[in-house]
Amino acid sequence: MVSRGAAADFETGATAYRAGKYEEALALVRAGGRGDPEWVVLAIDSLMALGKYSEAATIARSVQARYGLSPDVQLAVYRALYAIGDRLNAMNSLAAAAHGRPGGFDPTDTPAATVARAEALGLLQYDPKDILTKLLDPAAKAFPDDREPAQATGELGLAKHDYQLAAEAFQNGLKKYPDDPDLNTGLAHAYTTSNPEQAMKFAEVALATNPRHEGALLLKAEILCGQREFAAAGEPLDALLTVNPAHPEAFAWKAVIAHLTGKPEEAAVLRDKALDVWSQNPRVDYLIGSNLAKQYRFAEGIDFLRQALEADPDDLDAHFDLGSNLLRFGAEDDGWKHIETVRERDPYHVAAFNLVTLRDQMKTFETAERDGVRVRMAPLDMQVFGERALEISAEAKTMMAEKYQTPITFPVTVEIFPEQQDFAVRTFEMPGGEGFLGVCFGPLITACSPRGQLGRANWESVLWHEMVHTITLAATRHRIPRWLTEGISVYEERLANPGWGQWMTSSRRAAIEQGKFMPIADLDSLFRKDIDLAYFQSSLVVEYLVERFGNEALKKILADLARDRPINEALVAHTAPLDQLDTEFMEQARAEAAGYGSGMDWKPLTDAEFDAFSADPGIWVAQNPARYQAVMIHARKLAEASSGKDEWRVVRGLLEPLIALEPDNREPENPYLLLAQSCREIGDPAAERAALEKLATLDAGAEPAFARLIELTRNSGDDAQFAINARRMLAVDPFDASALRAVALRGEQQGDYQAAATAYASLLATEPADAGKARFDRARVLHRAGDSGAKREVLTVLEANPRHREALALLLEMQRRPPGTNP
């Protein structure tokens, strides 16, 4: 039985340790710490925290046999011996920790011993559900005032990539221990991928309690490094090295930063320092490789991860990260082998399970190839828009590779997933990823099918945007900052199609006027604050650089990045000093902002103005005809209540002056659609069509405009415009039956019967109500094209309807004049 005095002394030491006072905790142990298990663990942990690995290992070896049935001691021994590379003895202690007591939860055991056994079982890949239900859940009930069960449950969730379980466990622990540094750091880890800002907040809470907390300092560096704040990321690492001058992971992270800032020689020196304690430490190369890959440096990342596996072939973290990055880098066969290894050895690894499950679904996908581009899609998507997806992807690759003089020597794979969650698993390894339409890894582009998107978007522009990323990543050997690669992609979208990309709007205009644009050197940081503005500013910077210094200067900047030259140095070398760039760019941006609706008053209504407007909208708008928000509200309400042409003429009279003030209006609530409706109601089809055509050129996602234009041009005699509007619609919704039929009719009118037949096949795949007519039409155009498949189609029609007269007549014609003999 432990005396009250000894317990009080130990609690003093444990409190000092949790506060980061490792020297004080160690002094208490040396001044008279008893030989109880908790004192031994405190001694080892304190020495490890201070980087005294040899001394910690000496103690570990001295107690390894003596405390064979003490899971918490054996787990501490495992960590101390593993840290110096004594893996055999370390694994013996890990096995002893896992089986220190037979069976499940033992209520006579201490919380520390219980959770140590649970952690050991987790490291040995035991069933996490059993660990939870047989050990940790009973421990949480038996020790409601103890923090260890919540901590261990959270750590188990993190190890299995079950971040929801981890977050819930850490949150439960923090209800009773809100300042606990371990629990706050664990919760920060659970949020690192999904919400880095929130993760940073919890890491800071942990550091407020323990400014020397190893996990929190490393996590802070990880988050900052992920945000490309490399100088700031070095600060927590330096702080950690003042506590533990030999910390392997701190030096490994410094090596990562050196690689990412173009200092490969320094990176090699730092890696050697990381291996001082243990020359074969697999964690060093694992950490370097996985974090280089997170920054899209896949080639180097993969090399380091292979080295990590050479040092420890059983490291499942290394297997998983290597596998997932090989999948992203185009080495699918090798990548799947590593993912399968994880799945087989750890059936409870959530991310590996997700990927393997998705792979089985992807076995049904179909593939089409052209010009070095491979498009992979679900059969229905392939039937409906696979040809166009391949066409737009190959066109973008060829044009952009030539423009940026970047030969693409590897095949580019474009995978389009029918469900948003499937796209998220392939892209991020976990469900989620809402808001993303496509992602480029270089050799691999992933996208969500229009039928699986959570909102309508022009999928052709998405593929174009992502293919431009493939080119700029290849041109720079994946060394391009985010603002530049995104800026080039959006800029190239705008050049390719005036309805694609991002353009000036009143909200972006206001952001410029309010000084929300960032200096070019800090532009990457804007992506964490306002992602829409970050994309827009980045594209304007690229546009400015090209207009001011030429496309050749941009290509030279990309070439410098490929040679590991820092972006700011490359900019200055081929353009002008950064201060000058910022000044000139902002002048251009302000001028562009001022030019957008220069005579318009874009400000939202104040409360007082809204009250005055509401009292008599007609009078208020007459007095303020350029107040955009008020005019649009008034016009919309008049339209909703309209009962005749007179009201619609008033609506038209309100909107036309607005459009005159800004013809290229790209506001989310745009006047063109309502103007078109007013013209339609008044009986002015030419004006209606003109308004819709203007909107169609401004917004490649204006689905209602495309639908109406298809109706207006179907029988107008303007067959070319009819087909253009159908193509516009299909770029948003490739499953639209009217648009598919329009494309088929246009192909037939032009004598392009194969194109018409392809469109009819796409229409049939959507299972239209008039499937019989669509199949007959396909048979007819195939026959005209001299395609022997025509007979199969017409027989299918007759099988469903033996009295189909036109089909019977077509069959007789086929018998008289076989395919290929058409006049």
Tab-separated table of N, CA, C and O in Angstrom, residues 272-355:
chain	number	residue	atom	x	y	z
A	272	ASP	N	20.603	13.869	-40.948
A	272	ASP	CA	21.645	13.157	-40.202
A	272	ASP	C	21.528	13.429	-38.702
A	272	ASP	O	21.708	12.522	-37.885
A	273	LYS	N	21.228	14.678	-38.347
A	273	LYS	CA	21.052	15.005	-36.927
A	273	LYS	C	19.847	14.265	-36.350
A	273	LYS	O	19.875	13.826	-35.197
A	274	ALA	N	18.801	14.142	-37.147
A	274	ALA	CA	17.617	13.420	-36.681
A	274	ALA	C	17.928	11.959	-36.410
A	274	ALA	O	17.257	11.311	-35.586
A	275	LEU	N	18.950	11.429	-37.072
A	275	LEU	CA	19.311	10.017	-36.925
A	275	LEU	C	20.453	9.797	-35.933
A	275	LEU	O	20.965	8.691	-35.814
A	276	ASP	N	20.843	10.858	-35.214
A	276	ASP	CA	21.937	10.723	-34.255
A	276	ASP	C	21.616	9.708	-33.160
A	276	ASP	O	22.467	8.894	-32.778
A	277	VAL	N	20.408	9.753	-32.651
A	277	VAL	CA	20.038	8.875	-31.539
A	277	VAL	C	19.957	7.430	-32.009
A	277	VAL	O	20.384	6.512	-31.295
A	278	TRP	N	19.404	7.239	-33.219
A	278	TRP	CA	19.241	5.890	-33.766
A	278	TRP	C	19.381	6.012	-35.279
A	278	TRP	O	18.514	6.584	-35.937
A	279	SER	N	20.433	5.475	-35.811
A	279	SER	CA	20.757	5.691	-37.223
A	279	SER	C	19.763	5.043	-38.174
A	279	SER	O	19.711	5.399	-39.350
A	280	GLN	N	18.969	4.085	-37.681
A	280	GLN	CA	17.997	3.403	-38.530
A	280	GLN	C	16.557	3.749	-38.151
A	280	GLN	O	15.633	3.000	-38.467
A	281	ASN	N	16.373	4.872	-37.488
A	281	ASN	CA	15.037	5.260	-37.023
A	281	ASN	C	14.096	5.462	-38.212
A	281	ASN	O	14.224	6.431	-38.963
A	282	PRO	N	13.117	4.575	-38.422
A	282	PRO	CA	12.242	4.691	-39.602
A	282	PRO	C	11.324	5.900	-39.533
A	282	PRO	O	10.835	6.372	-40.554
A	283	ARG	N	11.104	6.400	-38.317
A	283	ARG	CA	10.193	7.532	-38.165
A	283	ARG	C	10.723	8.793	-38.843
A	283	ARG	O	9.938	9.639	-39.299
A	284	VAL	N	12.012	8.926	-38.930
A	284	VAL	CA	12.611	10.124	-39.525
A	284	VAL	C	12.268	10.215	-41.005
A	284	VAL	O	11.728	11.220	-41.482
A	285	ASP	N	12.576	9.159	-41.752
A	285	ASP	CA	12.277	9.201	-43.185
A	285	ASP	C	10.776	9.161	-43.441
A	285	ASP	O	10.292	9.738	-44.430
A	286	TYR	N	10.039	8.496	-42.555
A	286	TYR	CA	8.580	8.504	-42.697
A	286	TYR	C	8.043	9.927	-42.580
A	286	TYR	O	7.241	10.376	-43.408
A	287	LEU	N	8.487	10.640	-41.575
A	287	LEU	CA	7.992	11.992	-41.364
A	287	LEU	C	8.392	12.910	-42.517
A	287	LEU	O	7.576	13.690	-43.013
A	288	ILE	N	9.645	12.802	-42.967
A	288	ILE	CA	10.091	13.633	-44.090
A	288	ILE	C	9.291	13.296	-45.346
A	288	ILE	O	8.774	14.175	-46.041
A	289	GLY	N	9.165	12.016	-45.635
A	289	GLY	CA	8.484	11.605	-46.862
A	289	GLY	C	7.021	11.955	-46.882
A	289	GLY	O	6.508	12.495	-47.873
A	290	SER	N	6.316	11.680	-45.786
A	290	SER	CA	4.880	11.931	-45.776
A	290	SER	C	4.578	13.415	-45.883
A	290	SER	O	3.610	13.823	-46.545
A	291	ASN	N	5.418	14.254	-45.283
A	291	ASN	CA	5.136	15.690	-45.308
A	291	ASN	C	5.620	16.369	-46.584
A	291	ASN	O	5.050	17.382	-46.991
A	292	LEU	N	6.614	15.821	-47.228
A	292	LEU	CA	6.939	16.312	-48.572
A	292	LEU	C	5.797	15.976	-49.528
A	292	LEU	O	5.417	16.792	-50.379
A	293	ALA	N	5.230	14.797	-49.385
A	293	ALA	CA	4.117	14.406	-50.253
A	293	ALA	C	2.899	15.285	-50.022
A	293	ALA	O	2.164	15.609	-50.972
A	294	LYS	N	2.676	15.703	-48.777
A	294	LYS	CA	1.542	16.594	-48.504
A	294	LYS	C	1.696	17.926	-49.224
A	294	LYS	O	0.700	18.610	-49.490
A	295	GLN	N	2.938	18.301	-49.518
A	295	GLN	CA	3.192	19.529	-50.265
A	295	GLN	C	3.346	19.246	-51.770
A	295	GLN	O	3.911	20.050	-52.501
A	296	TYR	N	2.837	18.076	-52.184
A	296	TYR	CA	2.831	17.671	-53.593
A	296	TYR	C	4.221	17.354	-54.136
A	296	TYR	O	4.402	17.237	-55.348
A	297	ARG	N	5.179	17.171	-53.252
A	297	ARG	CA	6.518	16.749	-53.681
A	297	ARG	C	6.538	15.220	-53.649
A	297	ARG	O	7.225	14.594	-52.825
A	298	PHE	N	5.748	14.624	-54.533
A	298	PHE	CA	5.507	13.184	-54.475
A	298	PHE	C	6.761	12.365	-54.758
A	298	PHE	O	7.002	11.354	-54.087
A	299	ALA	N	7.536	12.762	-55.746
A	299	ALA	CA	8.695	11.948	-56.122
A	299	ALA	C	9.656	11.793	-54.950
A	299	ALA	O	10.058	10.671	-54.598
A	300	GLU	N	10.022	12.918	-54.316
A	300	GLU	CA	10.931	12.830	-53.163
A	300	GLU	C	10.257	12.156	-51.976
A	300	GLU	O	10.875	11.362	-51.261
A	301	GLY	N	8.977	12.491	-51.774
A	301	GLY	CA	8.263	11.893	-50.654
A	301	GLY	C	8.229	10.380	-50.750
A	301	GLY	O	8.448	9.670	-49.764
A	302	ILE	N	7.968	9.881	-51.935
A	302	ILE	CA	7.927	8.434	-52.145
A	302	ILE	C	9.286	7.805	-51.869
A	302	ILE	O	9.375	6.728	-51.252
A	303	ASP	N	10.365	8.462	-52.281
A	303	ASP	CA	11.706	7.924	-52.030
A	303	ASP	C	11.971	7.800	-50.525
A	303	ASP	O	12.500	6.779	-50.052
A	304	PHE	N	11.624	8.834	-49.773
A	304	PHE	CA	11.844	8.783	-48.325
A	304	PHE	C	10.964	7.722	-47.669
A	304	PHE	O	11.398	7.027	-46.740
A	305	LEU	N	9.735	7.592	-48.134
A	305	LEU	CA	8.855	6.580	-47.558
A	305	LEU	C	9.370	5.166	-47.855
A	305	LEU	O	9.244	4.262	-47.016
A	306	ARG	N	9.958	4.984	-49.016
A	306	ARG	CA	10.562	3.669	-49.316
A	306	ARG	C	11.728	3.398	-48.356
A	306	ARG	O	11.918	2.273	-47.900
A	307	GLN	N	12.513	4.441	-48.080
A	307	GLN	CA	13.612	4.274	-47.130
A	307	GLN	C	13.084	3.933	-45.738
A	307	GLN	O	13.677	3.117	-45.021
A	308	ALA	N	11.974	4.547	-45.362
A	308	ALA	CA	11.379	4.239	-44.058
A	308	ALA	C	10.976	2.770	-43.986
A	308	ALA	O	11.178	2.106	-42.961
A	309	LEU	N	10.436	2.251	-45.077
A	309	LEU	CA	10.032	0.841	-45.091
A	309	LEU	C	11.226	-0.095	-45.139
A	309	LEU	O	11.157	-1.223	-44.625
A	310	GLU	N	12.297	0.336	-45.742
A	310	GLU	CA	13.506	-0.483	-45.705
A	310	GLU	C	14.004	-0.626	-44.268
A	310	GLU	O	14.474	-1.698	-43.865
A	311	ALA	N	13.882	0.459	-43.495
A	311	ALA	CA	14.315	0.410	-42.096
A	311	ALA	C	13.357	-0.396	-41.239
A	311	ALA	O	13.771	-1.053	-40.275
A	312	ASP	N	12.067	-0.359	-41.570
A	312	ASP	CA	11.074	-1.115	-40.804
A	312	ASP	C	9.977	-1.581	-41.749
A	312	ASP	O	8.995	-0.883	-41.982
A	313	PRO	N	10.111	-2.786	-42.304
A	313	PRO	CA	9.120	-3.293	-43.257
A	313	PRO	C	7.733	-3.489	-42.661
A	313	PRO	O	6.768	-3.682	-43.405
A	314	ASP	N	7.623	-3.459	-41.336
A	314	ASP	CA	6.325	-3.671	-40.686
A	314	ASP	C	5.630	-2.360	-40.307
A	314	ASP	O	4.595	-2.388	-39.651
A	315	ASP	N	6.183	-1.224	-40.696
A	315	ASP	CA	5.603	0.078	-40.342
A	315	ASP	C	4.369	0.320	-41.207
A	315	ASP	O	4.478	0.691	-42.377
A	316	LEU	N	3.180	0.149	-40.634
A	316	LEU	CA	1.955	0.284	-41.414
A	316	LEU	C	1.668	1.724	-41.799
A	316	LEU	O	1.058	1.981	-42.842
A	317	ASP	N	2.100	2.675	-40.966
A	317	ASP	CA	1.934	4.075	-41.354
A	317	ASP	C	2.697	4.361	-42.642
A	317	ASP	O	2.199	5.036	-43.544
A	318	ALA	N	3.921	3.850	-42.710
A	318	ALA	CA	4.726	4.061	-43.915
A	318	ALA	C	4.117	3.338	-45.113
A	318	ALA	O	4.095	3.867	-46.230
A	319	HIS	N	3.622	2.121	-44.894
A	319	HIS	CA	2.948	1.397	-45.977
A	319	HIS	C	1.763	2.200	-46.499
A	319	HIS	O	1.573	2.343	-47.716
A	320	PHE	N	0.957	2.726	-45.586
A	320	PHE	CA	-0.248	3.439	-46.020
A	320	PHE	C	0.111	4.720	-46.766
A	320	PHE	O	-0.421	4.992	-47.845
A	321	ASP	N	1.008	5.532	-46.201
A	321	ASP	CA	1.351	6.789	-46.858
A	321	ASP	C	2.047	6.547	-48.193
A	321	ASP	O	1.799	7.260	-49.168
A	322	LEU	N	2.915	5.534	-48.242
A	322	LEU	CA	3.560	5.213	-49.510
A	322	LEU	C	2.516	4.767	-50.525
A	322	LEU	O	2.505	5.220	-51.675
A	323	GLY	N	1.621	3.895	-50.102
A	323	GLY	CA	0.590	3.404	-51.017
A	323	GLY	C	-0.303	4.508	-51.537
A	323	GLY	O	-0.560	4.618	-52.742
A	324	SER	N	-0.798	5.364	-50.647
A	324	SER	CA	-1.718	6.413	-51.078
A	324	SER	C	-1.036	7.412	-51.994
A	324	SER	O	-1.641	7.904	-52.954
A	325	ASN	N	0.240	7.689	-51.741
A	325	ASN	CA	0.940	8.639	-52.604
A	325	ASN	C	1.346	8.024	-53.937
A	325	ASN	O	1.382	8.716	-54.961
A	326	LEU	N	1.627	6.727	-53.953
A	326	LEU	CA	1.852	6.052	-55.229
A	326	LEU	C	0.573	6.082	-56.073
A	326	LEU	O	0.630	6.277	-57.299
A	327	LEU	N	-0.569	5.903	-55.436
A	327	LEU	CA	-1.836	5.974	-56.157
A	327	LEU	C	-2.035	7.347	-56.778
A	327	LEU	O	-2.547	7.492	-57.881
A	328	ARG	N	-1.635	8.384	-56.044
A	328	ARG	CA	-1.788	9.742	-56.555
A	328	ARG	C	-0.769	10.066	-57.638
A	328	ARG	O	-0.996	10.957	-58.463
A	329	PHE	N	0.331	9.357	-57.622
A	329	PHE	CA	1.431	9.668	-58.537
A	329	PHE	C	1.446	8.752	-59.757
A	329	PHE	O	2.399	8.747	-60.527
A	330	GLY	N	0.397	7.967	-59.912
A	330	GLY	CA	0.262	7.176	-61.129
A	330	GLY	C	0.782	5.756	-61.062
A	330	GLY	O	0.638	5.010	-62.019
A	331	ALA	N	1.383	5.356	-59.928
A	331	ALA	CA	1.916	3.986	-59.799
A	331	ALA	C	0.880	3.132	-59.076
A	331	ALA	O	1.052	2.751	-57.913
A	332	GLU	N	-0.190	2.817	-59.761
A	332	GLU	CA	-1.343	2.216	-59.098
A	332	GLU	C	-1.085	0.793	-58.608
A	332	GLU	O	-1.468	0.443	-57.488
A	333	ASP	N	-0.473	-0.032	-59.429
A	333	ASP	CA	-0.275	-1.428	-59.027
A	333	ASP	C	0.532	-1.511	-57.734
A	333	ASP	O	0.169	-2.230	-56.800
A	334	ASP	N	1.631	-0.780	-57.688
A	334	ASP	CA	2.475	-0.773	-56.490
A	334	ASP	C	1.731	-0.138	-55.321
A	334	ASP	O	1.798	-0.609	-54.182
A	335	GLY	N	0.998	0.936	-55.608
A	335	GLY	CA	0.268	1.616	-54.546
A	335	GLY	C	-0.753	0.727	-53.883
A	335	GLY	O	-0.851	0.678	-52.639
A	336	TRP	N	-1.524	0.012	-54.671
A	336	TRP	CA	-2.559	-0.857	-54.094
A	336	TRP	C	-1.952	-1.984	-53.255
A	336	TRP	O	-2.554	-2.423	-52.273
A	337	LYS	N	-0.764	-2.446	-53.617
A	337	LYS	CA	-0.117	-3.504	-52.818
A	337	LYS	C	0.121	-3.029	-51.385
A	337	LYS	O	-0.101	-3.768	-50.422
A	338	HIS	N	0.587	-1.792	-51.251
A	338	HIS	CA	0.853	-1.260	-49.908
A	338	HIS	C	-0.451	-1.027	-49.140
A	338	HIS	O	-0.515	-1.286	-47.926
A	339	ILE	N	-1.479	-0.551	-49.828
A	339	ILE	CA	-2.767	-0.353	-49.154
A	339	ILE	C	-3.331	-1.702	-48.710
A	339	ILE	O	-3.886	-1.837	-47.607
A	340	GLU	N	-3.182	-2.710	-49.558
A	340	GLU	CA	-3.648	-4.059	-49.202
A	340	GLU	C	-2.885	-4.584	-47.989
A	340	GLU	O	-3.462	-5.260	-47.124
A	341	THR	N	-1.596	-4.300	-47.917
A	341	THR	CA	-0.805	-4.731	-46.762
A	341	THR	C	-1.393	-4.159	-45.473
A	341	THR	O	-1.541	-4.863	-44.470
A	342	VAL	N	-1.721	-2.878	-45.502
A	342	VAL	CA	-2.323	-2.244	-44.322
A	342	VAL	C	-3.668	-2.884	-44.012
A	342	VAL	O	-3.972	-3.193	-42.856
A	343	ARG	N	-4.462	-3.085	-45.045
A	343	ARG	CA	-5.815	-3.646	-44.852
A	343	ARG	C	-5.737	-5.054	-44.264
A	343	ARG	O	-6.546	-5.410	-43.388
A	344	GLU	N	-4.788	-5.846	-44.723
A	344	GLU	CA	-4.681	-7.218	-44.243
A	344	GLU	C	-4.170	-7.277	-42.804
A	344	GLU	O	-4.663	-8.053	-41.986
A	345	ARG	N	-3.179	-6.442	-42.495
A	345	ARG	CA	-2.577	-6.498	-41.164
A	345	ARG	C	-3.359	-5.701	-40.125
A	345	ARG	O	-3.231	-5.961	-38.923
A	346	ASP	N	-4.094	-4.703	-40.586
A	346	ASP	CA	-4.899	-3.900	-39.662
A	346	ASP	C	-6.277	-3.700	-40.276
A	346	ASP	O	-6.549	-2.689	-40.923
A	347	PRO	N	-7.171	-4.655	-40.092
A	347	PRO	CA	-8.496	-4.568	-40.714
A	347	PRO	C	-9.322	-3.385	-40.221
A	347	PRO	O	-10.379	-3.100	-40.786
A	348	TYR	N	-8.845	-2.719	-39.181
A	348	TYR	CA	-9.632	-1.637	-38.569
A	348	TYR	C	-9.093	-0.256	-38.950
A	348	TYR	O	-9.522	0.755	-38.396
A	349	HIS	N	-8.156	-0.223	-39.881
A	349	HIS	CA	-7.618	1.043	-40.368
A	349	HIS	C	-8.669	1.671	-41.289
A	349	HIS	O	-8.904	1.204	-42.398
A	350	VAL	N	-9.309	2.745	-40.835
A	350	VAL	CA	-10.468	3.296	-41.522
A	350	VAL	C	-10.112	3.757	-42.939
A	350	VAL	O	-10.831	3.466	-43.896
A	351	ALA	N	-9.015	4.495	-43.079
A	351	ALA	CA	-8.665	5.033	-44.392
A	351	ALA	C	-8.329	3.921	-45.385
A	351	ALA	O	-8.715	3.980	-46.559
A	352	ALA	N	-7.614	2.885	-44.929
A	352	ALA	CA	-7.295	1.768	-45.821
A	352	ALA	C	-8.569	1.029	-46.226
A	352	ALA	O	-8.732	0.632	-47.385
A	353	PHE	N	-9.463	0.851	-45.265
A	353	PHE	CA	-10.750	0.202	-45.576
A	353	PHE	C	-11.515	1.004	-46.627
A	353	PHE	O	-12.061	0.444	-47.586
A	354	ASN	N	-11.556	2.328	-46.458
A	354	ASN	CA	-12.262	3.173	-47.421
A	354	ASN	C	-11.683	3.026	-48.825
A	354	ASN	O	-12.420	2.893	-49.812
A	355	LEU	N	-10.361	3.041	-48.922
A	355	LEU	CA	-9.725	2.963	-50.238
A	355	LEU	C	-9.948	1.603	-50.897
A	355	LEU	O	-10.245	1.523	-52.095
